[in-house]
PDB file of C-alpha atoms in Angstrom:
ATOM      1  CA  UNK A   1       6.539  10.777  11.769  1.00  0.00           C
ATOM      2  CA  UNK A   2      10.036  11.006  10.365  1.00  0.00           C
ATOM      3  CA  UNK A   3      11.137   8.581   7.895  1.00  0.00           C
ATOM      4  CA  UNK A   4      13.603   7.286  10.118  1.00  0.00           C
ATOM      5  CA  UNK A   5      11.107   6.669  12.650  1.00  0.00           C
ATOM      6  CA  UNK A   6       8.470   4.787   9.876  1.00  0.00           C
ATOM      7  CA  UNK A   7      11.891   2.381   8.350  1.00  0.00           C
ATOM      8  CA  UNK A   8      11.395  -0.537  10.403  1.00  0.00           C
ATOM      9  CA  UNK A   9       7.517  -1.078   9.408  1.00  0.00           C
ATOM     10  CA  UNK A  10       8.452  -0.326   6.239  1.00  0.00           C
ATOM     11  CA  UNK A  11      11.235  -2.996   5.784  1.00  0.00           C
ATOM     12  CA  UNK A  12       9.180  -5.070   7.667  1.00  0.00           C
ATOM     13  CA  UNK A  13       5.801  -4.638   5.303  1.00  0.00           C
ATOM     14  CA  UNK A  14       7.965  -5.094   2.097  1.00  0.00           C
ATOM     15  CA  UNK A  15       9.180  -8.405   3.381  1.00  0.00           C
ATOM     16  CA  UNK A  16       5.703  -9.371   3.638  1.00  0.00           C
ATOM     17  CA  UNK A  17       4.897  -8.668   0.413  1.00  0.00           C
ATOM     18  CA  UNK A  18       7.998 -10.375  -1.417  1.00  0.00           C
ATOM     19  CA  UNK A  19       6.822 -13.220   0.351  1.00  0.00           C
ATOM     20  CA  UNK A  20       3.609 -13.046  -0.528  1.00  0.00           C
ATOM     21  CA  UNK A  21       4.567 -12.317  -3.697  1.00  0.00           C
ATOM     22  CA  UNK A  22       6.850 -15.549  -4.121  1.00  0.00           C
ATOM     23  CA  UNK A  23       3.513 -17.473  -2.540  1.00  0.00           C
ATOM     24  CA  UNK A  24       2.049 -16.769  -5.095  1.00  0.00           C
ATOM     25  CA  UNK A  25      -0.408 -14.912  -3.426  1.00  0.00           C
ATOM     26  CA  UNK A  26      -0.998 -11.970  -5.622  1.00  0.00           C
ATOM     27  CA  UNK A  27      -0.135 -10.935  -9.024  1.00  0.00           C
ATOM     28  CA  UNK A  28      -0.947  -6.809  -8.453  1.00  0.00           C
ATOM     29  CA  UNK A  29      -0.868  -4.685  -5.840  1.00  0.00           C
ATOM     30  CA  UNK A  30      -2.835  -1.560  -4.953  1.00  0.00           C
ATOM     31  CA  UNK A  31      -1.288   0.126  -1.998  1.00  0.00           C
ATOM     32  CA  UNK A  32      -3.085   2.838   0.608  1.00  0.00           C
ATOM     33  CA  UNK A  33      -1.345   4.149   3.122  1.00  0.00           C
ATOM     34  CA  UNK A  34      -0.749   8.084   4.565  1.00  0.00           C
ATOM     35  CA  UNK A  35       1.698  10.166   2.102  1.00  0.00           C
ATOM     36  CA  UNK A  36       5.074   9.503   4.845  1.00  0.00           C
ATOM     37  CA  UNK A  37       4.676   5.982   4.926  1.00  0.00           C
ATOM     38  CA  UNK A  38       3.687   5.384   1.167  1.00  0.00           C
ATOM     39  CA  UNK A  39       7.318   7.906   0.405  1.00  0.00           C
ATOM     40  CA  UNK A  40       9.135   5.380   3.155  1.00  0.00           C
ATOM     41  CA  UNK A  41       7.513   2.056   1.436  1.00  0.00           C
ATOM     42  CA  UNK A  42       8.284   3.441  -2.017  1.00  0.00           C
ATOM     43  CA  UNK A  43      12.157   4.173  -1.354  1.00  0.00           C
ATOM     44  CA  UNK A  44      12.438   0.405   0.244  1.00  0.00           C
ATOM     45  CA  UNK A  45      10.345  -1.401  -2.035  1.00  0.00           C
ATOM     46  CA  UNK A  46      11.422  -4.861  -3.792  1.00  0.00           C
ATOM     47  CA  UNK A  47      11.999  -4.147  -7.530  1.00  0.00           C
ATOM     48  CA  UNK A  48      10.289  -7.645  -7.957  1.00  0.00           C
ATOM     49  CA  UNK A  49       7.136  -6.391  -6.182  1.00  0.00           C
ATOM     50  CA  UNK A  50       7.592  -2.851  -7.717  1.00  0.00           C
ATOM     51  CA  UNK A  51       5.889  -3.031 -10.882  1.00  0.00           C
ATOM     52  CA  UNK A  52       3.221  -5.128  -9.858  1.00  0.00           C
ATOM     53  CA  UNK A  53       1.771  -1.443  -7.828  1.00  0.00           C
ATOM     54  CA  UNK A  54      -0.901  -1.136 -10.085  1.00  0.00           C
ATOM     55  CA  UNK A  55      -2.901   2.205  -8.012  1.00  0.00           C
ATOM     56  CA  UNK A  56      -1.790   3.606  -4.902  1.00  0.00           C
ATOM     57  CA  UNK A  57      -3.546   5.959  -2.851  1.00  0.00           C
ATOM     58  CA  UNK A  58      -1.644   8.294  -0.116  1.00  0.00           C
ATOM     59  CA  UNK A  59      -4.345   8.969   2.063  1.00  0.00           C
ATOM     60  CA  UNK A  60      -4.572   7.703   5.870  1.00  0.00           C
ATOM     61  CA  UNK A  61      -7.839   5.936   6.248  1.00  0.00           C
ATOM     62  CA  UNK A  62      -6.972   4.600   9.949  1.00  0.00           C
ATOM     63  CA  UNK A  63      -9.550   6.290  11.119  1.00  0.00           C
ATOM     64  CA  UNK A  64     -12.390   4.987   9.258  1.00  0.00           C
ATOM     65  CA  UNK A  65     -14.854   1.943   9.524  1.00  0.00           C
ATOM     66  CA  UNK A  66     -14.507  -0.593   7.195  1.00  0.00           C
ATOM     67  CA  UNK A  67     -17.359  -0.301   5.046  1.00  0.00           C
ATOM     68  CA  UNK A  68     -16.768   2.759   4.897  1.00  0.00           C
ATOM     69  CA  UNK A  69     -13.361   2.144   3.627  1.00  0.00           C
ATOM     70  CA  UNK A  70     -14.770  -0.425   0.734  1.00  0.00           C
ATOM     71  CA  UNK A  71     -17.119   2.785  -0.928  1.00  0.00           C
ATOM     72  CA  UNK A  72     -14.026   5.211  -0.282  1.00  0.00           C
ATOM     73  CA  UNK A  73     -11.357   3.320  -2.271  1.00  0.00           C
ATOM     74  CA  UNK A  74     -14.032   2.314  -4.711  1.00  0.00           C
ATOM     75  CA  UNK A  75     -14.963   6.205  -5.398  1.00  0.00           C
ATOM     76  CA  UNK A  76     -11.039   6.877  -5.876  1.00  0.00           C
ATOM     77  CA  UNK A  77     -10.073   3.890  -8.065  1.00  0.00           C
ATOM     78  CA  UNK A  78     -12.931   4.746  -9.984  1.00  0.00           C
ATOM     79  CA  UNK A  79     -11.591   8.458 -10.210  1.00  0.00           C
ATOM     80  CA  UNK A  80      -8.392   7.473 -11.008  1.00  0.00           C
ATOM     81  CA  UNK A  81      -9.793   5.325 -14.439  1.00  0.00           C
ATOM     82  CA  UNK A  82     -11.614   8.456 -15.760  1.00  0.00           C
TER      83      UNK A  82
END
């Protein structure tokens, strides 16, 4: 989808995390989302929540079961620490 189209989630998902953020809810942040919405998220997100991105991973896993998910982002964080 256009950027245009993806703005209003992504406002909308960095409110969230500001205010989980201020909640105290989380000190670091690893984001996964498909390459549009992780270029939309990264042009709107909070400079406060900004450098607490430790890994992110552009990939669109909306398609796949959760435990799969789990052993997927496992076997790329641990590909990104090599």
């Amino acid at each position: 989808p256009p950027r245009s189209t993806l703005f209003p989630y992504t406002t909308l998902f960095r409110s969230y995390l500001l205010k989980a953020h201020q909640e105290g809810r989380f000190d670091k942040l690893v984001l996964s989302a498909s390459p549009q919405f992780l270029g939309a998220l990264r042009a709107v997100m909070d400079p406060h929540v900004k450098p607490l991105i430790k890994l992110e991973f552009n990939k669109d896993y909306t398609q796949v079961p959760p435990n799969q998910l789990r052993e997927q982002l496992r076997e790329q964080q641990a590909k990104t620490a090599e």
